[in-house]
Amino acid sequence: MIPRYVYEEIDSTNLEALRLAKTGGAIKAPFLVCAKKQTDGRGRSGRTWLSDEGGLFFSLYLSPRFEADKASMLTIVMVMAVAKAIKRYLSEQSLQADASCEFAIKWPNDIILNKKKVVGILTTLQLPEQDEVAGNGYGVVIGVGINTNQTNFAEELADKATSISSEIGISILDEILLKYIEEYFVQEYTTFEKEQTLSFLKEDYEAMLVNAGKQVRVLEPTGEYLAVAKGINDKGHLLVTKESGEYVEVYAGEVSVRGIYGYVD
Ligand code: BTN
């Protein structure tokens, strides 16, 4: 089992993981930081991740042996581990997690249930010139927020976020879900370390990809365009064809993808 640092409340498990990694090698990667509540939860593109009690918030700190430019692919490795873990959890409760494709992935790493977000992932690199890193080379923090048991969401989020328990009608035992996530992630990470591409996960990922074959709005810092999404390549880039017929490989970085009418559709 990966060593865990568990808090009732913390600013952000991602920030705490970065701080722990700087303790001069006393704490070795890999390790997990978990909290019941975050007061400064961080989301993608500088957004806030609301982290009231009732959700599962954790960050995994790794010190990979492969080159740092491959580390962003770990977000896809993690989203598949989380998706498989949720499916397993729900199927053990005899609930059909994937009935009518209601449970899906929105590129690159949101998990949605009934078209609303239940999981977000934020991956951050800690480069050696920025900080002292536990172990050799660089570090990676993969922060995962899962809306497991929250009952209320702020008004501005209510139409695009939900919790698993609100949708499925059962309470989720975070401890068990986290154990399954860890198991799947360790399995997949072992393969990823050897292969260093996402080809081994591509099929499973695309089978859950809500955007596949659909029109999407690609939002870049410099503007937006409409396109049809096909799937992903071995690096996790979204493959789209613009209305002009131009084929583009969209890299997650600062880019978001929406449905043409809303968050998903
Ligand atoms: C997103 O915007 O979709 C990513 C959200 C990531 C939230 C998780 S919660 C645990 C970890 N700690 C943080 O501050 N953020 C991540």
PDB file of C-alpha atoms and ligand atoms in Angstrom:
ATOM      1  CA  MET A   1       0.000   0.000   0.000  1.00  0.00           C
ATOM      2  CA  ILE A   2       1.193   3.506  -0.832  1.00  0.00           C
ATOM      3  CA  PRO A   3       1.958   5.482   2.388  1.00  0.00           C
ATOM      4  CA  ARG A   4      -0.768   7.978   3.261  1.00  0.00           C
ATOM      5  CA  TYR A   5      -0.863  11.340   5.011  1.00  0.00           C
ATOM      6  CA  VAL A   6      -4.435  11.922   6.112  1.00  0.00           C
ATOM      7  CA  TYR A   7      -5.955  15.251   7.221  1.00  0.00           C
ATOM      8  CA  GLU A   8      -9.391  16.295   8.455  1.00  0.00           C
ATOM      9  CA  GLU A   9      -8.868  19.647   6.745  1.00  0.00           C
ATOM     10  CA  ILE A  10      -6.092  21.114   4.591  1.00  0.00           C
ATOM     11  CA  ASP A  11      -5.769  24.014   2.148  1.00  0.00           C
ATOM     12  CA  SER A  12      -5.155  21.690  -0.824  1.00  0.00           C
ATOM     13  CA  THR A  13      -3.875  18.126  -0.932  1.00  0.00           C
ATOM     14  CA  ASN A  14      -1.870  19.079  -4.057  1.00  0.00           C
ATOM     15  CA  LEU A  15      -0.136  21.911  -2.167  1.00  0.00           C
ATOM     16  CA  GLU A  16       0.473  19.676   0.856  1.00  0.00           C
ATOM     17  CA  ALA A  17       1.998  16.968  -1.356  1.00  0.00           C
ATOM     18  CA  LEU A  18       4.393  19.536  -2.847  1.00  0.00           C
ATOM     19  CA  ARG A  19       5.322  20.751   0.651  1.00  0.00           C
ATOM     20  CA  LEU A  20       5.871  17.212   1.973  1.00  0.00           C
ATOM     21  CA  ALA A  21       8.097  16.385  -0.993  1.00  0.00           C
ATOM     22  CA  LYS A  22      10.332  19.291  -0.018  1.00  0.00           C
ATOM     23  CA  THR A  23      11.183  17.876   3.382  1.00  0.00           C
ATOM     24  CA  GLY A  24      14.674  16.981   2.208  1.00  0.00           C
ATOM     25  CA  GLY A  25      14.129  13.337   1.368  1.00  0.00           C
ATOM     26  CA  ALA A  26      12.557  12.428   4.732  1.00  0.00           C
ATOM     27  CA  ILE A  27       9.374  11.575   2.862  1.00  0.00           C
ATOM     28  CA  LYS A  28       9.848   9.342  -0.151  1.00  0.00           C
ATOM     29  CA  ALA A  29       7.719   9.098  -3.261  1.00  0.00           C
ATOM     30  CA  PRO A  30       5.270   7.560  -3.862  1.00  0.00           C
ATOM     31  CA  PHE A  31       2.888   8.851  -1.215  1.00  0.00           C
ATOM     32  CA  LEU A  32      -0.746   9.907  -0.946  1.00  0.00           C
ATOM     33  CA  VAL A  33      -2.211  12.944   0.749  1.00  0.00           C
ATOM     34  CA  CYS A  34      -5.923  12.700   1.592  1.00  0.00           C
ATOM     35  CA  ALA A  35      -8.271  15.192   3.227  1.00  0.00           C
ATOM     36  CA  LYS A  36     -11.938  15.239   4.187  1.00  0.00           C
ATOM     37  CA  LYS A  37     -12.158  18.931   3.363  1.00  0.00           C
ATOM     38  CA  GLN A  38     -10.025  21.487   1.494  1.00  0.00           C
ATOM     39  CA  THR A  39     -10.127  25.221   2.137  1.00  0.00           C
ATOM     40  CA  ASP A  40      -8.219  26.159  -1.038  1.00  0.00           C
ATOM     41  CA  GLY A  41      -8.943  23.300  -3.453  1.00  0.00           C
ATOM     42  CA  ARG A  42      -7.371  23.926  -6.849  1.00  0.00           C
ATOM     43  CA  GLY A  43      -8.924  23.097 -10.201  1.00  0.00           C
ATOM     44  CA  ARG A  44      -7.686  23.229 -13.784  1.00  0.00           C
ATOM     45  CA  SER A  45      -6.943  26.566 -15.457  1.00  0.00           C
ATOM     46  CA  GLY A  46      -6.639  28.401 -12.127  1.00  0.00           C
ATOM     47  CA  ARG A  47     -10.208  27.576 -11.094  1.00  0.00           C
ATOM     48  CA  THR A  48     -11.300  26.749  -7.548  1.00  0.00           C
ATOM     49  CA  TRP A  49     -12.385  23.203  -6.680  1.00  0.00           C
ATOM     50  CA  LEU A  50     -15.132  23.399  -4.086  1.00  0.00           C
ATOM     51  CA  SER A  51     -14.161  20.902  -1.423  1.00  0.00           C
ATOM     52  CA  ASP A  52     -16.715  20.758   1.344  1.00  0.00           C
ATOM     53  CA  GLU A  53     -17.054  17.630   3.415  1.00  0.00           C
ATOM     54  CA  GLY A  54     -18.705  14.733   1.603  1.00  0.00           C
ATOM     55  CA  GLY A  55     -16.216  14.459  -1.261  1.00  0.00           C
ATOM     56  CA  LEU A  56     -13.058  12.416  -1.682  1.00  0.00           C
ATOM     57  CA  PHE A  57      -9.970  14.598  -2.165  1.00  0.00           C
ATOM     58  CA  PHE A  58      -6.512  13.152  -2.578  1.00  0.00           C
ATOM     59  CA  SER A  59      -3.184  13.701  -4.300  1.00  0.00           C
ATOM     60  CA  LEU A  60      -0.669  11.100  -5.363  1.00  0.00           C
ATOM     61  CA  TYR A  61       2.960  12.199  -5.422  1.00  0.00           C
ATOM     62  CA  LEU A  62       5.273  10.256  -7.750  1.00  0.00           C
ATOM     63  CA  SER A  63       8.880  10.556  -8.735  1.00  0.00           C
ATOM     64  CA  PRO A  64       8.872   8.948 -12.208  1.00  0.00           C
ATOM     65  CA  ARG A  65      11.877   7.485 -13.956  1.00  0.00           C
ATOM     66  CA  PHE A  66      10.680   8.508 -17.429  1.00  0.00           C
ATOM     67  CA  GLU A  67      11.168  11.922 -19.031  1.00  0.00           C
ATOM     68  CA  ALA A  68       9.094  14.815 -17.615  1.00  0.00           C
ATOM     69  CA  ASP A  69       7.459  15.560 -20.978  1.00  0.00           C
ATOM     70  CA  LYS A  70       5.568  12.250 -20.651  1.00  0.00           C
ATOM     71  CA  ALA A  71       4.185  13.002 -17.191  1.00  0.00           C
ATOM     72  CA  SER A  72       1.045  14.783 -18.406  1.00  0.00           C
ATOM     73  CA  MET A  73      -0.143  11.399 -19.749  1.00  0.00           C
ATOM     74  CA  LEU A  74      -0.464  10.234 -16.133  1.00  0.00           C
ATOM     75  CA  THR A  75      -3.696  12.214 -15.941  1.00  0.00           C
ATOM     76  CA  ILE A  76      -5.233   9.777 -18.420  1.00  0.00           C
ATOM     77  CA  VAL A  77      -3.750   6.811 -16.532  1.00  0.00           C
ATOM     78  CA  MET A  78      -5.398   8.166 -13.378  1.00  0.00           C
ATOM     79  CA  VAL A  79      -8.778   8.929 -14.933  1.00  0.00           C
ATOM     80  CA  MET A  80      -8.997   5.342 -16.197  1.00  0.00           C
ATOM     81  CA  ALA A  81      -8.038   3.982 -12.760  1.00  0.00           C
ATOM     82  CA  VAL A  82     -10.750   6.125 -11.145  1.00  0.00           C
ATOM     83  CA  ALA A  83     -13.345   5.149 -13.765  1.00  0.00           C
ATOM     84  CA  LYS A  84     -12.599   1.438 -13.352  1.00  0.00           C
ATOM     85  CA  ALA A  85     -12.676   1.757  -9.560  1.00  0.00           C
ATOM     86  CA  ILE A  86     -16.070   3.492  -9.567  1.00  0.00           C
ATOM     87  CA  LYS A  87     -17.476   0.890 -11.961  1.00  0.00           C
ATOM     88  CA  ARG A  88     -16.193  -1.929  -9.793  1.00  0.00           C
ATOM     89  CA  TYR A  89     -17.572  -0.316  -6.659  1.00  0.00           C
ATOM     90  CA  LEU A  90     -20.989   0.159  -8.208  1.00  0.00           C
ATOM     91  CA  SER A  91     -21.082  -3.274  -9.795  1.00  0.00           C
ATOM     92  CA  GLU A  92     -20.307  -4.820  -6.394  1.00  0.00           C
ATOM     93  CA  GLN A  93     -23.431  -3.024  -5.203  1.00  0.00           C
ATOM     94  CA  SER A  94     -25.225  -4.653  -8.172  1.00  0.00           C
ATOM     95  CA  LEU A  95     -25.695  -1.268  -9.818  1.00  0.00           C
ATOM     96  CA  GLN A  96     -25.202  -0.809 -13.535  1.00  0.00           C
ATOM     97  CA  ALA A  97     -22.610   1.961 -13.654  1.00  0.00           C
ATOM     98  CA  ASP A  98     -22.446   2.132 -17.402  1.00  0.00           C
ATOM     99  CA  ALA A  99     -26.103   1.644 -18.289  1.00  0.00           C
ATOM    100  CA  SER A 100     -26.936   3.725 -21.386  1.00  0.00           C
ATOM    101  CA  CYS A 101     -23.484   5.314 -21.273  1.00  0.00           C
ATOM    102  CA  GLU A 102     -24.586   7.711 -18.510  1.00  0.00           C
ATOM    103  CA  PHE A 103     -21.220   7.228 -16.837  1.00  0.00           C
ATOM    104  CA  ALA A 104     -18.537   8.606 -19.145  1.00  0.00           C
ATOM    105  CA  ILE A 105     -15.279  10.516 -19.574  1.00  0.00           C
ATOM    106  CA  LYS A 106     -15.194  14.036 -20.932  1.00  0.00           C
ATOM    107  CA  TRP A 107     -11.815  14.748 -22.469  1.00  0.00           C
ATOM    108  CA  PRO A 108      -9.295  14.926 -21.045  1.00  0.00           C
ATOM    109  CA  ASN A 109     -10.014  13.880 -17.495  1.00  0.00           C
ATOM    110  CA  ASP A 110     -13.469  14.678 -16.197  1.00  0.00           C
ATOM    111  CA  ILE A 111     -15.742  11.812 -15.270  1.00  0.00           C
ATOM    112  CA  ILE A 112     -19.382  12.604 -15.777  1.00  0.00           C
ATOM    113  CA  LEU A 113     -22.504  10.913 -14.564  1.00  0.00           C
ATOM    114  CA  ASN A 114     -25.843  11.794 -16.163  1.00  0.00           C
ATOM    115  CA  LYS A 115     -23.981  14.562 -18.049  1.00  0.00           C
ATOM    116  CA  LYS A 116     -22.719  16.265 -14.892  1.00  0.00           C
ATOM    117  CA  LYS A 117     -19.190  16.242 -13.513  1.00  0.00           C
ATOM    118  CA  VAL A 118     -18.349  13.901 -10.623  1.00  0.00           C
ATOM    119  CA  VAL A 119     -14.528  13.700 -10.937  1.00  0.00           C
ATOM    120  CA  GLY A 120     -11.815  16.239 -11.761  1.00  0.00           C
ATOM    121  CA  ILE A 121      -8.057  15.712 -11.940  1.00  0.00           C
ATOM    122  CA  LEU A 122      -5.253  18.260 -11.718  1.00  0.00           C
ATOM    123  CA  THR A 123      -1.710  17.142 -12.473  1.00  0.00           C
ATOM    124  CA  THR A 124       1.216  19.389 -11.535  1.00  0.00           C
ATOM    125  CA  LEU A 125       4.923  18.927 -12.176  1.00  0.00           C
ATOM    126  CA  GLN A 126       7.559  19.778  -9.597  1.00  0.00           C
ATOM    127  CA  LEU A 127      10.758  20.355 -11.502  1.00  0.00           C
ATOM    128  CA  PRO A 128      14.111  19.995  -9.731  1.00  0.00           C
ATOM    129  CA  GLU A 129      15.254  23.534 -10.494  1.00  0.00           C
ATOM    130  CA  GLN A 130      12.115  24.890  -8.812  1.00  0.00           C
ATOM    131  CA  ASP A 131      12.388  22.937  -5.611  1.00  0.00           C
ATOM    132  CA  GLU A 132      14.174  20.140  -3.898  1.00  0.00           C
ATOM    133  CA  VAL A 133      12.336  16.976  -4.776  1.00  0.00           C
ATOM    134  CA  ALA A 134      12.137  13.720  -2.817  1.00  0.00           C
ATOM    135  CA  GLY A 135      14.022  11.085  -4.806  1.00  0.00           C
ATOM    136  CA  ASN A 136      15.748  11.843  -8.076  1.00  0.00           C
ATOM    137  CA  GLY A 137      14.732  14.100 -10.895  1.00  0.00           C
ATOM    138  CA  TYR A 138      11.306  15.642 -10.944  1.00  0.00           C
ATOM    139  CA  GLY A 139       8.058  14.982  -9.093  1.00  0.00           C
ATOM    140  CA  VAL A 140       4.444  14.795 -10.219  1.00  0.00           C
ATOM    141  CA  VAL A 141       1.347  15.462  -8.162  1.00  0.00           C
ATOM    142  CA  ILE A 142      -1.863  13.942  -9.483  1.00  0.00           C
ATOM    143  CA  GLY A 143      -4.713  15.537  -7.546  1.00  0.00           C
ATOM    144  CA  VAL A 144      -8.112  13.892  -7.714  1.00  0.00           C
ATOM    145  CA  GLY A 145     -11.425  15.306  -6.534  1.00  0.00           C
ATOM    146  CA  ILE A 146     -14.394  12.910  -6.508  1.00  0.00           C
ATOM    147  CA  ASN A 147     -17.899  14.062  -5.676  1.00  0.00           C
ATOM    148  CA  THR A 148     -18.868  10.967  -3.751  1.00  0.00           C
ATOM    149  CA  ASN A 149     -21.457  11.967  -1.158  1.00  0.00           C
ATOM    150  CA  GLN A 150     -22.135  15.710  -1.333  1.00  0.00           C
ATOM    151  CA  THR A 151     -25.796  16.611  -1.282  1.00  0.00           C
ATOM    152  CA  ASN A 152     -25.623  20.284  -2.311  1.00  0.00           C
ATOM    153  CA  PHE A 153     -23.678  22.252  -4.889  1.00  0.00           C
ATOM    154  CA  ALA A 154     -23.346  26.008  -5.186  1.00  0.00           C
ATOM    155  CA  GLU A 155     -25.949  27.496  -7.520  1.00  0.00           C
ATOM    156  CA  GLU A 156     -23.431  28.272 -10.261  1.00  0.00           C
ATOM    157  CA  LEU A 157     -22.321  24.612 -10.308  1.00  0.00           C
ATOM    158  CA  ALA A 158     -25.697  22.935  -9.915  1.00  0.00           C
ATOM    159  CA  ASP A 159     -26.266  22.443 -13.655  1.00  0.00           C
ATOM    160  CA  LYS A 160     -22.847  20.922 -14.286  1.00  0.00           C
ATOM    161  CA  ALA A 161     -21.759  19.125 -11.107  1.00  0.00           C
ATOM    162  CA  THR A 162     -23.313  16.311  -9.115  1.00  0.00           C
ATOM    163  CA  SER A 163     -22.264  13.573  -6.722  1.00  0.00           C
ATOM    164  CA  ILE A 164     -22.308   9.839  -7.263  1.00  0.00           C
ATOM    165  CA  SER A 165     -24.597   9.316  -4.292  1.00  0.00           C
ATOM    166  CA  SER A 166     -27.111  11.953  -5.494  1.00  0.00           C
ATOM    167  CA  GLU A 167     -27.367  10.229  -8.860  1.00  0.00           C
ATOM    168  CA  ILE A 168     -27.234   6.588  -7.794  1.00  0.00           C
ATOM    169  CA  GLY A 169     -28.926   6.846  -4.421  1.00  0.00           C
ATOM    170  CA  ILE A 170     -26.381   5.059  -2.240  1.00  0.00           C
ATOM    171  CA  SER A 171     -23.621   6.320   0.074  1.00  0.00           C
ATOM    172  CA  ILE A 172     -20.120   5.716  -1.210  1.00  0.00           C
ATOM    173  CA  LEU A 173     -17.499   4.401   1.214  1.00  0.00           C
ATOM    174  CA  ASP A 174     -14.534   6.579   0.250  1.00  0.00           C
ATOM    175  CA  GLU A 175     -12.011   4.260   1.875  1.00  0.00           C
ATOM    176  CA  ILE A 176     -13.009   1.323  -0.332  1.00  0.00           C
ATOM    177  CA  LEU A 177     -13.159   3.434  -3.478  1.00  0.00           C
ATOM    178  CA  LEU A 178      -9.686   4.817  -2.780  1.00  0.00           C
ATOM    179  CA  LYS A 179      -8.326   1.300  -2.264  1.00  0.00           C
ATOM    180  CA  TYR A 180      -9.676   0.234  -5.688  1.00  0.00           C
ATOM    181  CA  ILE A 181      -8.268   3.372  -7.339  1.00  0.00           C
ATOM    182  CA  GLU A 182      -4.855   2.636  -5.852  1.00  0.00           C
ATOM    183  CA  GLU A 183      -4.978  -0.968  -7.100  1.00  0.00           C
ATOM    184  CA  TYR A 184      -5.916   0.002 -10.670  1.00  0.00           C
ATOM    185  CA  PHE A 185      -3.471   2.893 -10.779  1.00  0.00           C
ATOM    186  CA  VAL A 186      -0.531   0.774  -9.620  1.00  0.00           C
ATOM    187  CA  GLN A 187      -1.349  -1.875 -12.265  1.00  0.00           C
ATOM    188  CA  GLU A 188      -1.659   0.676 -15.068  1.00  0.00           C
ATOM    189  CA  TYR A 189       1.329   2.722 -13.954  1.00  0.00           C
ATOM    190  CA  THR A 190       3.531  -0.367 -14.101  1.00  0.00           C
ATOM    191  CA  THR A 191       2.532  -0.837 -17.756  1.00  0.00           C
ATOM    192  CA  PHE A 192       2.863   2.869 -18.522  1.00  0.00           C
ATOM    193  CA  GLU A 193       6.406   2.973 -17.079  1.00  0.00           C
ATOM    194  CA  LYS A 194       7.403   0.176 -19.484  1.00  0.00           C
ATOM    195  CA  GLU A 195       5.558   1.398 -22.593  1.00  0.00           C
ATOM    196  CA  GLN A 196       5.556   5.167 -22.002  1.00  0.00           C
ATOM    197  CA  THR A 197       2.558   5.639 -24.300  1.00  0.00           C
ATOM    198  CA  LEU A 198      -1.172   5.361 -23.692  1.00  0.00           C
ATOM    199  CA  SER A 199      -1.794   2.811 -26.422  1.00  0.00           C
ATOM    200  CA  PHE A 200      -2.632   0.107 -23.853  1.00  0.00           C
ATOM    201  CA  LEU A 201      -5.469   2.268 -22.438  1.00  0.00           C
ATOM    202  CA  LYS A 202      -6.724   3.901 -25.632  1.00  0.00           C
ATOM    203  CA  GLU A 203      -9.496   1.417 -26.366  1.00  0.00           C
ATOM    204  CA  ASP A 204     -10.931   1.475 -22.836  1.00  0.00           C
ATOM    205  CA  TYR A 205     -10.668   5.259 -22.729  1.00  0.00           C
ATOM    206  CA  GLU A 206     -12.371   5.797 -26.082  1.00  0.00           C
ATOM    207  CA  ALA A 207     -15.158   3.389 -25.127  1.00  0.00           C
ATOM    208  CA  MET A 208     -16.019   5.797 -22.302  1.00  0.00           C
ATOM    209  CA  LEU A 209     -15.306   9.039 -24.158  1.00  0.00           C
ATOM    210  CA  VAL A 210     -18.504  11.080 -24.305  1.00  0.00           C
ATOM    211  CA  ASN A 211     -17.063  13.357 -27.008  1.00  0.00           C
ATOM    212  CA  ALA A 212     -16.268  10.571 -29.468  1.00  0.00           C
ATOM    213  CA  GLY A 213     -18.004  11.121 -32.800  1.00  0.00           C
ATOM    214  CA  LYS A 214     -19.652  14.323 -31.530  1.00  0.00           C
ATOM    215  CA  GLN A 215     -19.387  17.975 -32.404  1.00  0.00           C
ATOM    216  CA  VAL A 216     -17.318  19.876 -29.862  1.00  0.00           C
ATOM    217  CA  ARG A 217     -16.373  23.460 -29.195  1.00  0.00           C
ATOM    218  CA  VAL A 218     -12.598  23.696 -28.647  1.00  0.00           C
ATOM    219  CA  LEU A 219     -11.753  26.613 -26.359  1.00  0.00           C
ATOM    220  CA  GLU A 220      -8.165  27.811 -26.699  1.00  0.00           C
ATOM    221  CA  PRO A 221      -6.655  30.824 -24.917  1.00  0.00           C
ATOM    222  CA  THR A 222      -6.552  32.581 -28.294  1.00  0.00           C
ATOM    223  CA  GLY A 223     -10.060  31.725 -29.510  1.00  0.00           C
ATOM    224  CA  GLU A 224     -12.462  28.888 -30.158  1.00  0.00           C
ATOM    225  CA  TYR A 225     -13.606  26.697 -33.036  1.00  0.00           C
ATOM    226  CA  LEU A 226     -16.088  23.927 -33.784  1.00  0.00           C
ATOM    227  CA  ALA A 227     -14.925  20.463 -34.734  1.00  0.00           C
ATOM    228  CA  VAL A 228     -15.882  16.803 -34.613  1.00  0.00           C
ATOM    229  CA  ALA A 229     -13.967  14.705 -32.061  1.00  0.00           C
ATOM    230  CA  LYS A 230     -12.738  11.252 -33.124  1.00  0.00           C
ATOM    231  CA  GLY A 231     -10.784   9.839 -30.202  1.00  0.00           C
ATOM    232  CA  ILE A 232      -7.318  10.203 -28.692  1.00  0.00           C
ATOM    233  CA  ASN A 233      -3.818   9.402 -29.876  1.00  0.00           C
ATOM    234  CA  ASP A 234      -1.150   7.503 -27.918  1.00  0.00           C
ATOM    235  CA  LYS A 235      -0.247  10.694 -26.052  1.00  0.00           C
ATOM    236  CA  GLY A 236      -3.805  11.458 -24.956  1.00  0.00           C
ATOM    237  CA  HIS A 237      -4.284  14.375 -27.377  1.00  0.00           C
ATOM    238  CA  LEU A 238      -7.857  14.726 -28.655  1.00  0.00           C
ATOM    239  CA  LEU A 239      -8.145  14.116 -32.389  1.00  0.00           C
ATOM    240  CA  VAL A 240     -10.604  16.456 -34.051  1.00  0.00           C
ATOM    241  CA  THR A 241     -11.579  17.516 -37.558  1.00  0.00           C
ATOM    242  CA  LYS A 242     -12.434  21.193 -37.976  1.00  0.00           C
ATOM    243  CA  GLU A 243     -15.377  22.300 -40.111  1.00  0.00           C
ATOM    244  CA  SER A 244     -12.833  23.263 -42.787  1.00  0.00           C
ATOM    245  CA  GLY A 245     -11.750  19.625 -42.911  1.00  0.00           C
ATOM    246  CA  GLU A 246      -8.444  20.398 -41.171  1.00  0.00           C
ATOM    247  CA  TYR A 247      -7.319  17.636 -38.812  1.00  0.00           C
ATOM    248  CA  VAL A 248      -5.994  18.803 -35.408  1.00  0.00           C
ATOM    249  CA  GLU A 249      -4.420  17.029 -32.427  1.00  0.00           C
ATOM    250  CA  VAL A 250      -5.595  19.040 -29.430  1.00  0.00           C
ATOM    251  CA  TYR A 251      -3.225  19.092 -26.462  1.00  0.00           C
ATOM    252  CA  ALA A 252      -4.957  19.481 -23.065  1.00  0.00           C
ATOM    253  CA  GLY A 253      -2.699  22.196 -21.512  1.00  0.00           C
ATOM    254  CA  GLU A 254      -4.792  25.379 -21.534  1.00  0.00           C
ATOM    255  CA  VAL A 255      -7.486  24.008 -23.846  1.00  0.00           C
ATOM    256  CA  SER A 256     -11.023  22.981 -22.851  1.00  0.00           C
ATOM    257  CA  VAL A 257     -13.629  21.157 -24.862  1.00  0.00           C
ATOM    258  CA  ARG A 258     -17.373  21.626 -24.511  1.00  0.00           C
ATOM    259  CA  GLY A 259     -20.418  20.240 -26.268  1.00  0.00           C
ATOM    260  CA  ILE A 260     -21.860  22.675 -28.768  1.00  0.00           C
ATOM    261  CA  TYR A 261     -24.885  23.384 -26.563  1.00  0.00           C
ATOM    262  CA  GLY A 262     -23.359  23.044 -23.114  1.00  0.00           C
ATOM    263  CA  TYR A 263     -20.847  21.290 -20.917  1.00  0.00           C
ATOM    264  CA  VAL A 264     -21.294  17.868 -22.540  1.00  0.00           C
ATOM    265  CA  ASP A 265     -23.775  17.896 -25.443  1.00  0.00           C
TER     266      ASP A 265
HETATM  267  C1  BTN B   1     -10.543  20.127 -12.356  1.00  0.00           C
HETATM  268  O1  BTN B   1     -10.582  21.352 -12.452  1.00  0.00           O
HETATM  269  O2  BTN B   1     -11.313  19.410 -12.978  1.00  0.00           O
HETATM  270  C2  BTN B   1      -9.500  19.473 -11.481  1.00  0.00           C
HETATM  271  C3  BTN B   1      -9.929  19.414 -10.051  1.00  0.00           C
HETATM  272  C4  BTN B   1      -8.930  18.718  -9.143  1.00  0.00           C
HETATM  273  C5  BTN B   1      -9.360  18.771  -7.706  1.00  0.00           C
HETATM  274  C6  BTN B   1      -8.475  17.933  -6.827  1.00  0.00           C
HETATM  275  S1  BTN B   1      -9.170  17.755  -5.203  1.00  0.00           S
HETATM  276  C7  BTN B   1      -7.682  17.039  -4.639  1.00  0.00           C
HETATM  277  C8  BTN B   1      -6.556  17.829  -5.262  1.00  0.00           C
HETATM  278  N1  BTN B   1      -6.239  18.999  -4.482  1.00  0.00           N
HETATM  279  C9  BTN B   1      -6.524  20.139  -5.122  1.00  0.00           C
HETATM  280  O3  BTN B   1      -6.347  21.288  -4.674  1.00  0.00           O
HETATM  281  N2  BTN B   1      -7.005  19.864  -6.336  1.00  0.00           N
HETATM  282  C10 BTN B   1      -7.068  18.432  -6.588  1.00  0.00           C
END
